[in-house]
Short mmCIF file of C-alpha atoms and ligand atoms in Angstrom, two decimals:
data_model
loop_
_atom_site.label_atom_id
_atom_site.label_comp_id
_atom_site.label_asym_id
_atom_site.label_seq_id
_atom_site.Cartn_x
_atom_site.Cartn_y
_atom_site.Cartn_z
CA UNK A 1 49.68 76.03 84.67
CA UNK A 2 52.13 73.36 85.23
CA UNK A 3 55.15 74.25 87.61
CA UNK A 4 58.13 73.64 85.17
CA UNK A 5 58.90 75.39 81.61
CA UNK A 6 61.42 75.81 79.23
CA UNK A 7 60.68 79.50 79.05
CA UNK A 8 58.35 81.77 81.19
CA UNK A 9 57.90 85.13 79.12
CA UNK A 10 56.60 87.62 81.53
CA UNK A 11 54.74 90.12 79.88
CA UNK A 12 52.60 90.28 76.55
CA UNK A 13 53.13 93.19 74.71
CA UNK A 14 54.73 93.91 71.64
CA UNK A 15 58.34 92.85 73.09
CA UNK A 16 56.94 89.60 74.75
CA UNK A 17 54.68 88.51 72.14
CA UNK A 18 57.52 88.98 69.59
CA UNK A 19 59.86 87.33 71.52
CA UNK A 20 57.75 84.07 72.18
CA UNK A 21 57.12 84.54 67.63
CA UNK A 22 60.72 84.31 67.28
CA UNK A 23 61.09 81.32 69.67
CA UNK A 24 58.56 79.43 68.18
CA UNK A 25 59.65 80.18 64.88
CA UNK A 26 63.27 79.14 65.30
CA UNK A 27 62.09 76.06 67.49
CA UNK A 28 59.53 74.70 64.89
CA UNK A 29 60.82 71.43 64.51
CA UNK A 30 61.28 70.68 68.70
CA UNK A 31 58.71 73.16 70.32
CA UNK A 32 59.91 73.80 73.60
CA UNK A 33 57.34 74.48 76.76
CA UNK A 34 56.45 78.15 76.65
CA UNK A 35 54.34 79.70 79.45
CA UNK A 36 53.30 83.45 78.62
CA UNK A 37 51.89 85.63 81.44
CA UNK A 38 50.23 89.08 81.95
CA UNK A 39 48.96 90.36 84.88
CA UNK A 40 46.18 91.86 83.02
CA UNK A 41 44.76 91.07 79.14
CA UNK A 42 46.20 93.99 77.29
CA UNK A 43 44.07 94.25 74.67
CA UNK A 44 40.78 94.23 76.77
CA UNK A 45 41.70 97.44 77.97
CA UNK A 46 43.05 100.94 75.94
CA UNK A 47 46.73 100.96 75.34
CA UNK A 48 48.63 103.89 76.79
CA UNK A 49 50.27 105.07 73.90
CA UNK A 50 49.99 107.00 70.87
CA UNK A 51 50.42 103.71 68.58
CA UNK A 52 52.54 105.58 66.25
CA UNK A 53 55.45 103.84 64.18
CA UNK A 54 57.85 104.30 61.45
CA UNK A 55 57.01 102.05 58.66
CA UNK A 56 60.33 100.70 57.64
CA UNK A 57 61.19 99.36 61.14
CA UNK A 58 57.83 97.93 61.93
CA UNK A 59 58.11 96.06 58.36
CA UNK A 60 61.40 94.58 59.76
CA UNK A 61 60.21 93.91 63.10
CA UNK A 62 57.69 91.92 61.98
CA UNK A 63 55.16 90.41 59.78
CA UNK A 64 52.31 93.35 59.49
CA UNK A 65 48.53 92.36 59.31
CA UNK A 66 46.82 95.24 57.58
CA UNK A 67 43.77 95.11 59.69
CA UNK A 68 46.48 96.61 62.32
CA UNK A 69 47.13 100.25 60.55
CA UNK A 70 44.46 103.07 61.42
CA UNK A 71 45.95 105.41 58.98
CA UNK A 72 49.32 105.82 57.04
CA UNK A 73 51.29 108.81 58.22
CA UNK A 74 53.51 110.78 55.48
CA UNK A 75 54.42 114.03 57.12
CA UNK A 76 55.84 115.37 60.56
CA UNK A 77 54.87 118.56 61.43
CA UNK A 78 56.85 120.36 64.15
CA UNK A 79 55.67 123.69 65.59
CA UNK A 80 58.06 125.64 67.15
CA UNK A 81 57.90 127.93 70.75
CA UNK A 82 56.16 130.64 68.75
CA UNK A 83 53.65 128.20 66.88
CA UNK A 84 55.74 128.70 63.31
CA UNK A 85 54.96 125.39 61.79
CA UNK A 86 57.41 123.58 59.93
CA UNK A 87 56.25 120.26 57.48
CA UNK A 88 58.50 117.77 57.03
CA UNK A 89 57.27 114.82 54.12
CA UNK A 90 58.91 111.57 54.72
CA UNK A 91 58.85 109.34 51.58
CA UNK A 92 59.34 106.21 54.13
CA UNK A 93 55.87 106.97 55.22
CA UNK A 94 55.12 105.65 59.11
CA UNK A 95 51.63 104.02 60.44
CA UNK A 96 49.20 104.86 63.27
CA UNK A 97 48.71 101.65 64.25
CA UNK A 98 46.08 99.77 66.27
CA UNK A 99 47.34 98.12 68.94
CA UNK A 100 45.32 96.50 71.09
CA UNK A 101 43.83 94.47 67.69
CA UNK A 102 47.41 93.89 66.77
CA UNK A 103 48.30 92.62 70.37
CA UNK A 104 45.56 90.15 70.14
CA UNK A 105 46.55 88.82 66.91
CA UNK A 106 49.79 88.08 68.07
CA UNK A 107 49.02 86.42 71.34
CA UNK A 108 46.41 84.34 69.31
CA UNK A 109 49.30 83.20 66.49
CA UNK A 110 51.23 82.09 69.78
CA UNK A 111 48.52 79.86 71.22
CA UNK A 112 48.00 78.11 68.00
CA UNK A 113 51.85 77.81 68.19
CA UNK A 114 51.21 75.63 71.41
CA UNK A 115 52.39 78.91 73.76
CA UNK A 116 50.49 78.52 77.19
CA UNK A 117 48.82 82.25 77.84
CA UNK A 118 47.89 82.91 81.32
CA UNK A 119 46.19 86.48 82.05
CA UNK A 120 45.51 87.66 85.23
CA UNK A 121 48.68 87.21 87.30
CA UNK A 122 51.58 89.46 88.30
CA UNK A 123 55.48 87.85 88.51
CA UNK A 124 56.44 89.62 91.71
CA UNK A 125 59.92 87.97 91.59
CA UNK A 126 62.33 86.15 89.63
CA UNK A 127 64.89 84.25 92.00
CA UNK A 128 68.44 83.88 90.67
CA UNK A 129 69.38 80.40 89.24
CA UNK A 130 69.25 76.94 91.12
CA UNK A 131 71.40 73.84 91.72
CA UNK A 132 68.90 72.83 89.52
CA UNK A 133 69.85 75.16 86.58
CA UNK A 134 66.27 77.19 87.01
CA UNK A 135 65.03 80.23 87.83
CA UNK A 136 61.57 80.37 89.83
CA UNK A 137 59.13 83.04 89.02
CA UNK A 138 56.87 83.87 92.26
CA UNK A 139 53.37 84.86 90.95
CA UNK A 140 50.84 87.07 92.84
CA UNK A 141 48.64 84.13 93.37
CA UNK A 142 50.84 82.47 95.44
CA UNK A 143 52.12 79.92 92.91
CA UNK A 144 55.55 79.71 91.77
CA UNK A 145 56.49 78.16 88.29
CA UNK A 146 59.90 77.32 87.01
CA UNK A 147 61.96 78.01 84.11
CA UNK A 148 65.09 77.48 82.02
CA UNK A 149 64.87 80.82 80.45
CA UNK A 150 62.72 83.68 81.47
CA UNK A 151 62.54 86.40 79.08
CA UNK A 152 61.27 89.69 81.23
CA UNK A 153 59.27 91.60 79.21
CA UNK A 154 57.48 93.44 81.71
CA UNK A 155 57.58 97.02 80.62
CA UNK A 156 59.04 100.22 82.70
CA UNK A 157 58.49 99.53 85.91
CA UNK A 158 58.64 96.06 87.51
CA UNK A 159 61.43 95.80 88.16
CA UNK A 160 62.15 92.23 88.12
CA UNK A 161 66.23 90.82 88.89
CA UNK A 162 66.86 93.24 91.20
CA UNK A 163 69.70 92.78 93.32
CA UNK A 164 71.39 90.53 90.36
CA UNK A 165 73.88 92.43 87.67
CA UNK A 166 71.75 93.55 85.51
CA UNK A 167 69.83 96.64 84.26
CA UNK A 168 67.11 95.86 86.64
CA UNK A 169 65.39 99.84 86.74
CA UNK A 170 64.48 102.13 84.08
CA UNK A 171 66.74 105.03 83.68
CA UNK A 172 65.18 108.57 83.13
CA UNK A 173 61.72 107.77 83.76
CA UNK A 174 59.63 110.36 82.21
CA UNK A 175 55.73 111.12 83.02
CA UNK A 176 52.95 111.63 80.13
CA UNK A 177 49.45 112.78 80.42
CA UNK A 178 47.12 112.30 77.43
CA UNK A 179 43.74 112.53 75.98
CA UNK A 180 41.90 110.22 73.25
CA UNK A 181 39.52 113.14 71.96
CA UNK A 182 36.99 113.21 69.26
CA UNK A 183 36.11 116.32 66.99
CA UNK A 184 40.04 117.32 66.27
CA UNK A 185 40.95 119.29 63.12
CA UNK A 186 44.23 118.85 62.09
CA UNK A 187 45.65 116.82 58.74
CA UNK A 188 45.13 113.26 59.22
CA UNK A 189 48.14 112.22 57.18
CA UNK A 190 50.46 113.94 59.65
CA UNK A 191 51.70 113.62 62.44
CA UNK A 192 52.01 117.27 64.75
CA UNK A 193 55.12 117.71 67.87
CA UNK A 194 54.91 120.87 69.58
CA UNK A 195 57.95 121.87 71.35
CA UNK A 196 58.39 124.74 73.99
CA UNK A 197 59.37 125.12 77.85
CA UNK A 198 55.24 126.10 78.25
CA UNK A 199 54.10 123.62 75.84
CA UNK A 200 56.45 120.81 77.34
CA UNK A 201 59.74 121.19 79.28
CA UNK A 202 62.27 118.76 78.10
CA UNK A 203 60.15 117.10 76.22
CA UNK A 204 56.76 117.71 73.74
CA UNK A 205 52.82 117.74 73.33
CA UNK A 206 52.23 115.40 70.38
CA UNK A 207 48.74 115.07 68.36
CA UNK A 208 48.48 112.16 66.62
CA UNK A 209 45.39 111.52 64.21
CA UNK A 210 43.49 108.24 64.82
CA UNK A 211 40.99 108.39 62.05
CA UNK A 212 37.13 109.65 61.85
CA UNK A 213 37.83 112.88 63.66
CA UNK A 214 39.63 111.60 66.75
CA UNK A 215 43.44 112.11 67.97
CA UNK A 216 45.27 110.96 70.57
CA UNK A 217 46.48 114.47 72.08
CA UNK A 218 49.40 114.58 74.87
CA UNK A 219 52.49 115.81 76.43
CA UNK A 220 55.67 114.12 77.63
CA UNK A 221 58.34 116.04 80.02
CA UNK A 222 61.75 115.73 80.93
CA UNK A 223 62.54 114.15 83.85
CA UNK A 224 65.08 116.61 84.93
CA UNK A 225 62.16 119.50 84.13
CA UNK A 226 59.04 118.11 85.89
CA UNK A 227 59.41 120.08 89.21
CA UNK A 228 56.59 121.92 89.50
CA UNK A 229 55.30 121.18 86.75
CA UNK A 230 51.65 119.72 86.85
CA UNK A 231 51.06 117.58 83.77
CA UNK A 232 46.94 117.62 84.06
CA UNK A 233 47.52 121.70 83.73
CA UNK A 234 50.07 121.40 81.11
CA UNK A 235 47.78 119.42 78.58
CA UNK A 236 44.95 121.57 79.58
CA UNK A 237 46.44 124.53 78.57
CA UNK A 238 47.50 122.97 75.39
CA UNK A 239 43.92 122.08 74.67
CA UNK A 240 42.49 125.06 75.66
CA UNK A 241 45.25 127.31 73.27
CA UNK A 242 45.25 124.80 70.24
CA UNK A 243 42.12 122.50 70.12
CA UNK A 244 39.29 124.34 72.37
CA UNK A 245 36.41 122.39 70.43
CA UNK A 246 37.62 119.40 71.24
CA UNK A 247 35.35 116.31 72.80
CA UNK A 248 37.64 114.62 75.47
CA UNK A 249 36.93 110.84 75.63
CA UNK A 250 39.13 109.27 77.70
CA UNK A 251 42.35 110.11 79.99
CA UNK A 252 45.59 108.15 80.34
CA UNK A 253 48.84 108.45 82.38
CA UNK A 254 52.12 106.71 81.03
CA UNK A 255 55.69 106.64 82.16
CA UNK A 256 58.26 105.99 79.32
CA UNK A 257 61.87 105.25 80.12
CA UNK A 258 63.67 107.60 78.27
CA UNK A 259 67.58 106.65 78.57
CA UNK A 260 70.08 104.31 77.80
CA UNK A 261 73.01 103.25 79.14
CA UNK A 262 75.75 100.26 78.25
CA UNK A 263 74.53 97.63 80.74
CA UNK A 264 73.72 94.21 81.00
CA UNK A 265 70.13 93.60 79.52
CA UNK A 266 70.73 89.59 80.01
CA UNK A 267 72.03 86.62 82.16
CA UNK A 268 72.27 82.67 82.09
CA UNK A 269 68.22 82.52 82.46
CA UNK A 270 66.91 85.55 82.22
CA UNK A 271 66.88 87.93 79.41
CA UNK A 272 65.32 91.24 79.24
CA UNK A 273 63.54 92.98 76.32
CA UNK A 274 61.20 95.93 75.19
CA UNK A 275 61.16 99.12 77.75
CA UNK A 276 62.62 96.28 80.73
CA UNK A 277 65.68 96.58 78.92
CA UNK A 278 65.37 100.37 77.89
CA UNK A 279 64.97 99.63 74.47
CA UNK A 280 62.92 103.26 73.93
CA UNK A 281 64.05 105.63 71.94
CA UNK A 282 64.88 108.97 74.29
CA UNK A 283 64.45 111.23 72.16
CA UNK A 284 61.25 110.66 70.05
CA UNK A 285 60.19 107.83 72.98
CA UNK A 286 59.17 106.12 71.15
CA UNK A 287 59.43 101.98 71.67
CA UNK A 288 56.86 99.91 69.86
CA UNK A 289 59.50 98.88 67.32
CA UNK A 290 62.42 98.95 69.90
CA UNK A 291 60.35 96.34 71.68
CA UNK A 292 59.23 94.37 68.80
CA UNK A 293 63.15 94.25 67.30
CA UNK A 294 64.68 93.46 70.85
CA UNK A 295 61.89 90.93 71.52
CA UNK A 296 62.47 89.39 68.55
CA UNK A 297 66.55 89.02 69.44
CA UNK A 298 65.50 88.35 72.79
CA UNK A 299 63.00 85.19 71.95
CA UNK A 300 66.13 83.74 69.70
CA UNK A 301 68.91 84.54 72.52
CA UNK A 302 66.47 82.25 74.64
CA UNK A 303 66.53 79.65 72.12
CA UNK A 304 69.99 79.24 71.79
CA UNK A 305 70.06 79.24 75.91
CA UNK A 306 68.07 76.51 75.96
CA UNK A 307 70.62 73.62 73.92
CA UNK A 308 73.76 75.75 75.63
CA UNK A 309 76.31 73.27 77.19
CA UNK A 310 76.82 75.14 79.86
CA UNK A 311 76.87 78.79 81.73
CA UNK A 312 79.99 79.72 79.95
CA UNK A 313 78.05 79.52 76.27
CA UNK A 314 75.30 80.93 78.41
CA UNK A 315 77.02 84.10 78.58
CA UNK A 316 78.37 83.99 75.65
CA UNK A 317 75.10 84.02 73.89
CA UNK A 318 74.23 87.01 76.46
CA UNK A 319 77.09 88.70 75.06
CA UNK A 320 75.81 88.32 71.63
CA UNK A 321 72.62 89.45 72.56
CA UNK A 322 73.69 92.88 73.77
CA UNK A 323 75.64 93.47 70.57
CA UNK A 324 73.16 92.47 68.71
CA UNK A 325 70.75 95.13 70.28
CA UNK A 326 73.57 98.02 70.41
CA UNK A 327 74.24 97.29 66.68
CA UNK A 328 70.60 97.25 66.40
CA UNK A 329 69.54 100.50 67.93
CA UNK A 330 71.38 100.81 71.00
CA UNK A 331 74.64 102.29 70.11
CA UNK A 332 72.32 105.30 68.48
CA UNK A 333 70.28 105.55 71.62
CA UNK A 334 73.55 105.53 73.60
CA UNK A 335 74.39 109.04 71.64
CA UNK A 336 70.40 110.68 71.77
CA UNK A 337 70.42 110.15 75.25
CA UNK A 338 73.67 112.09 75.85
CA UNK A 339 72.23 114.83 73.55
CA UNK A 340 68.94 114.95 75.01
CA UNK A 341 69.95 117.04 77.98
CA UNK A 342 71.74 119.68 75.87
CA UNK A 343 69.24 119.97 73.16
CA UNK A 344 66.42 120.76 76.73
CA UNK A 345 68.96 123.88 76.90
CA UNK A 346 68.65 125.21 73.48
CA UNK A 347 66.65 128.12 74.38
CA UNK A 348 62.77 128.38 72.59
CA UNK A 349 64.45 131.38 70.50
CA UNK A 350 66.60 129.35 68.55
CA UNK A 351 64.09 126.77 67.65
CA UNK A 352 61.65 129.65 66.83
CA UNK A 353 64.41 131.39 64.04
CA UNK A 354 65.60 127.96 62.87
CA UNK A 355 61.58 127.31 62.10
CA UNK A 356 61.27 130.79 60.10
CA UNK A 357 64.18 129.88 58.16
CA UNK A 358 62.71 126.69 57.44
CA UNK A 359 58.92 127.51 56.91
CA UNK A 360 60.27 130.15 54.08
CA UNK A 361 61.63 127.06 51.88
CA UNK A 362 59.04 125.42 49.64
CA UNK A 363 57.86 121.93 51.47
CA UNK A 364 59.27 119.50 49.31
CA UNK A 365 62.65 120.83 49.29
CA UNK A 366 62.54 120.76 53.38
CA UNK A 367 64.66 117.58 54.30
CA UNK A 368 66.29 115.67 57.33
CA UNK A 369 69.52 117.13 56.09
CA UNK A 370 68.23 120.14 55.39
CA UNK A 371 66.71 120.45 58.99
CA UNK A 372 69.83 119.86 60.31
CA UNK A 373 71.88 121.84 58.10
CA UNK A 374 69.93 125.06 58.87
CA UNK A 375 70.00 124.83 62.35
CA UNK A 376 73.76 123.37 62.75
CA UNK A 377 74.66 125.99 60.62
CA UNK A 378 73.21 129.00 62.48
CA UNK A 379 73.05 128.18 66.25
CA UNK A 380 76.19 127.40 67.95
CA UNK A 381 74.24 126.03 70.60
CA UNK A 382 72.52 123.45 68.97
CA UNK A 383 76.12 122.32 67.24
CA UNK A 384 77.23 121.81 70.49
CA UNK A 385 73.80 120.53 72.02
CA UNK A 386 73.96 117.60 69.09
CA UNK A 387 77.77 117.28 69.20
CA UNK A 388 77.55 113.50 70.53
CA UNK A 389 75.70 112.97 67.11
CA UNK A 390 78.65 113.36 64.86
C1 FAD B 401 51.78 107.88 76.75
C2 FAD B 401 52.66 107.04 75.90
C3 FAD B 401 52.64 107.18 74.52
C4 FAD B 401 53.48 106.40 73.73
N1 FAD B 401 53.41 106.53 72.38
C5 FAD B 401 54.22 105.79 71.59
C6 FAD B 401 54.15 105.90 70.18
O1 FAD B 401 53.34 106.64 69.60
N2 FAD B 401 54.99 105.15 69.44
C7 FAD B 401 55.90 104.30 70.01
O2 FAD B 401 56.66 103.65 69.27
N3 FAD B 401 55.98 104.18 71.35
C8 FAD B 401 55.15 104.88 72.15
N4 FAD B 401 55.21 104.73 73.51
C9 FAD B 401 56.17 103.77 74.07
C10 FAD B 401 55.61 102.35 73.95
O3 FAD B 401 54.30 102.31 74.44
C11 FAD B 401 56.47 101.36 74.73
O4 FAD B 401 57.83 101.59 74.43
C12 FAD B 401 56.10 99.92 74.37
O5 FAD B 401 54.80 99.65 74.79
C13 FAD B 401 57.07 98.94 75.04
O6 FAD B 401 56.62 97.62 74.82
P1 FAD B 401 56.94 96.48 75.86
O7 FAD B 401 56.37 95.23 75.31
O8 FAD B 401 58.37 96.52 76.23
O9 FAD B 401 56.17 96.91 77.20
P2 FAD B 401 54.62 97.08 77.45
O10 FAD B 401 53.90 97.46 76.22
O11 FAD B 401 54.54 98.01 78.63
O12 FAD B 401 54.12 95.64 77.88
C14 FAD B 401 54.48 95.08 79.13
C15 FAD B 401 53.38 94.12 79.54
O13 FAD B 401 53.81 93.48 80.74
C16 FAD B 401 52.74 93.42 81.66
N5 FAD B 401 53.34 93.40 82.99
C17 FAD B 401 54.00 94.39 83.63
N6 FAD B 401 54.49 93.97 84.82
C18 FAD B 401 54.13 92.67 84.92
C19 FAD B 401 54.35 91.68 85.91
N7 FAD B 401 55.06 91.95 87.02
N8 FAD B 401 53.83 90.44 85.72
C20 FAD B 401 53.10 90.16 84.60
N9 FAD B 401 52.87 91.07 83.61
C21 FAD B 401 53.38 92.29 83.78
C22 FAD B 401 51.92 94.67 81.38
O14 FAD B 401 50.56 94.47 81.77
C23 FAD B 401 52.08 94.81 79.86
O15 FAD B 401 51.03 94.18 79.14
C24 FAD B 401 54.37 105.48 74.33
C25 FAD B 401 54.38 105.32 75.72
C26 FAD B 401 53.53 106.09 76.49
C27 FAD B 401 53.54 105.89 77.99
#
């Protein structure tokens, strides 16, 4: 490494490798100095996640390689409390992708782009601007390199510009526990959420097929619902009720930050993306498109930072930035978070009756809006639950 760059992005998954794609791309014709860091090589290791995406976002987000998709997903199946399973086809279709070959690819399209990738090192702080107009980002190794722009794209939980105004934390942290198991029967075009206060408290076991007999099989709790819970117990009893047979390969823990607030998610020099800017979704959680699509607004923010006149355009083009995200997805995150709480209270009765009513209606006539309408139209308590919705 040298000591000084235009940009430093810290972190290389899918919202840091997008971002430095979008940088390059815009910056073809003057390619500025790009330093990319992990503190590990993603892709060397299994991804904790469930790789699942829709299709139409991941189409926008980026250029897809088909070597990436494991299988194409066309229905959701949701089991309520009482195991009533409801199908729901979705002619949009979504991908179980593969992530750690996708990962690779992209990091690999940056280097021939010129991007410096450095693996193996941990930012452990990012210092606030200089006389100098930089920021300096303090590495585990001991060495320190500069920057014009750094674009944090650290994940969750590294909290990097604390102590500056910015959304420096994640907000409603919440725990998973998961499996990759072989010898799992369940559809392989679908993908299955089980919901319940045994199954998963505030939250949901998920099985998602991965192709040839395996699944990745998990469970994700609220935040606000995790006392006393033990997560290790929950999944087991999930296994042992729904998938005895099944041949456990591997365990992973996660944490996926599940809220959103208005905030700042950028400064003159540093510009946060992916889950360090709670880009997840909180209901669903999920964030590999979130990071992708704010990576990619994130990578031409820092372009635009980098011929800025002064700090005044500098936060102007912050400013831009965060209403490009909220227009993106953030204004509809804003509203699932607030509805998240309130739809943990809908008691396990109503989602069992609103599944009955469901399951009776032939498959391909069962719809978003028809989801909806059947259980706004019966339960009170789910009207009001998804009242910051309308
Ligand atoms: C169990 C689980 C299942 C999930 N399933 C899905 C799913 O099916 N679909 C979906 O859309 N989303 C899913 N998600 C969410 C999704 O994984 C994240 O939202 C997504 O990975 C966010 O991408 P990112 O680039 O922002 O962060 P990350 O993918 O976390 O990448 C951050 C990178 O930064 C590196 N890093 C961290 N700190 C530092 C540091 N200080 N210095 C240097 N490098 C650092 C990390 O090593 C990592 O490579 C799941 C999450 C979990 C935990």
């Amino acid at each position: 490494m040298i000591s000084g760059y235009d940009v430093v992005i810290i972190g290389a998954g899918p919202a840091g490798l997008n971002a430095g794609l979008r940088l390059t791309s815009v910056a073809a014709l003057q390619p500025p100095a790009v330093l990319l860091i992990d503190r590990m090589a993603p892709w060397e290791k299994p991804i904790p996640c469930a790789e699942g995406v829709g299709r139409l976002g991941f189409e926008e987000a980026l250029e897809i390689d088909p070597s990436w998709i494991r299988l194409v997903i066309s229905k959701a199946s949701f089991y309520s409390p009482d195991g009533t399973r409801v199908t729901y086809a979705d002619a949009n279709k979504g991908f179980i992708i593969d992530r750690a070959k996708m990962q690779r690819d992209l990091a690999d399209k940056l280097r021939k782009r010129g991007v410096e990738i450095t693996l193996g090192v941990k930012a452990v702080g990012v210092t606030p601007v200089g006389d100098d107009g930089r920021r300096r980002i303090t590495l585990d190794n001991g060495e320190t390199v500069s920057a014009r722009v750094v674009i944090d794209a650290s994940g969750p939980v590294s909290l990097l510009g604390r102590g500056e105004d910015i959304c420096w934390k994640p907000y409603d942290l919440e725990p998973a526990y998961f499996v990759v198991a072989d010898n799992v029967e369940c559809d392989t075009d679908a993908v299955h959420i089980y919901m319940g206060r045994n199954v998963a408290p505030g939250g949901y076991a998920w099985v998602f097929p991965r192709g040839n007999g395996a699944a990745n099989i998990g469970v994700v709790v609220g935040r606000n619902q995790i006392k006393g819970v033990n997560l290790r117990d929950l999944l087991s009893d999930f296994l042992g009720k729904n998938f005895p047979n099944v041949n456990i390969l591997t365990y992973f823990a996660g944490s996926i930050p599940c809220g959103y607030r208005r905030g700042s998610i950028a400064l003159p020099g540093l510009i946060k993306c992916g889950d360090a800017a709670n880009a997840t979704n909180p209901v669903s959680r999920a964030g590999i498109v979130e990071a992708l699509m704010s990576g990619g607004l994130a990578g031409s923010a820092a372009f635009d930072m980098l011929s800025a006149g002064g700090v005044r355009q500098q936060k102007r083009i912050c400013a831009d930035y965060e209403k490009a995200w909220v227009e993106k997805r953030g204004a509809r995150h804003l509203k699932l978070a607030k509805a998240k709480e309130s739809l943990a209270k809908v008691p396990d009765g109503d989602y069992n009756t609103a599944a009955r009513t469901l399951q009776s209606m032939s498959a391909d006539k069962i719809s978003m809006a028809k989801i909806f309408g059947v259980s706004l139209g019966r339960f009170p308590r789910l009207i009001w639950a998804l009242r910051h919705l309308m």
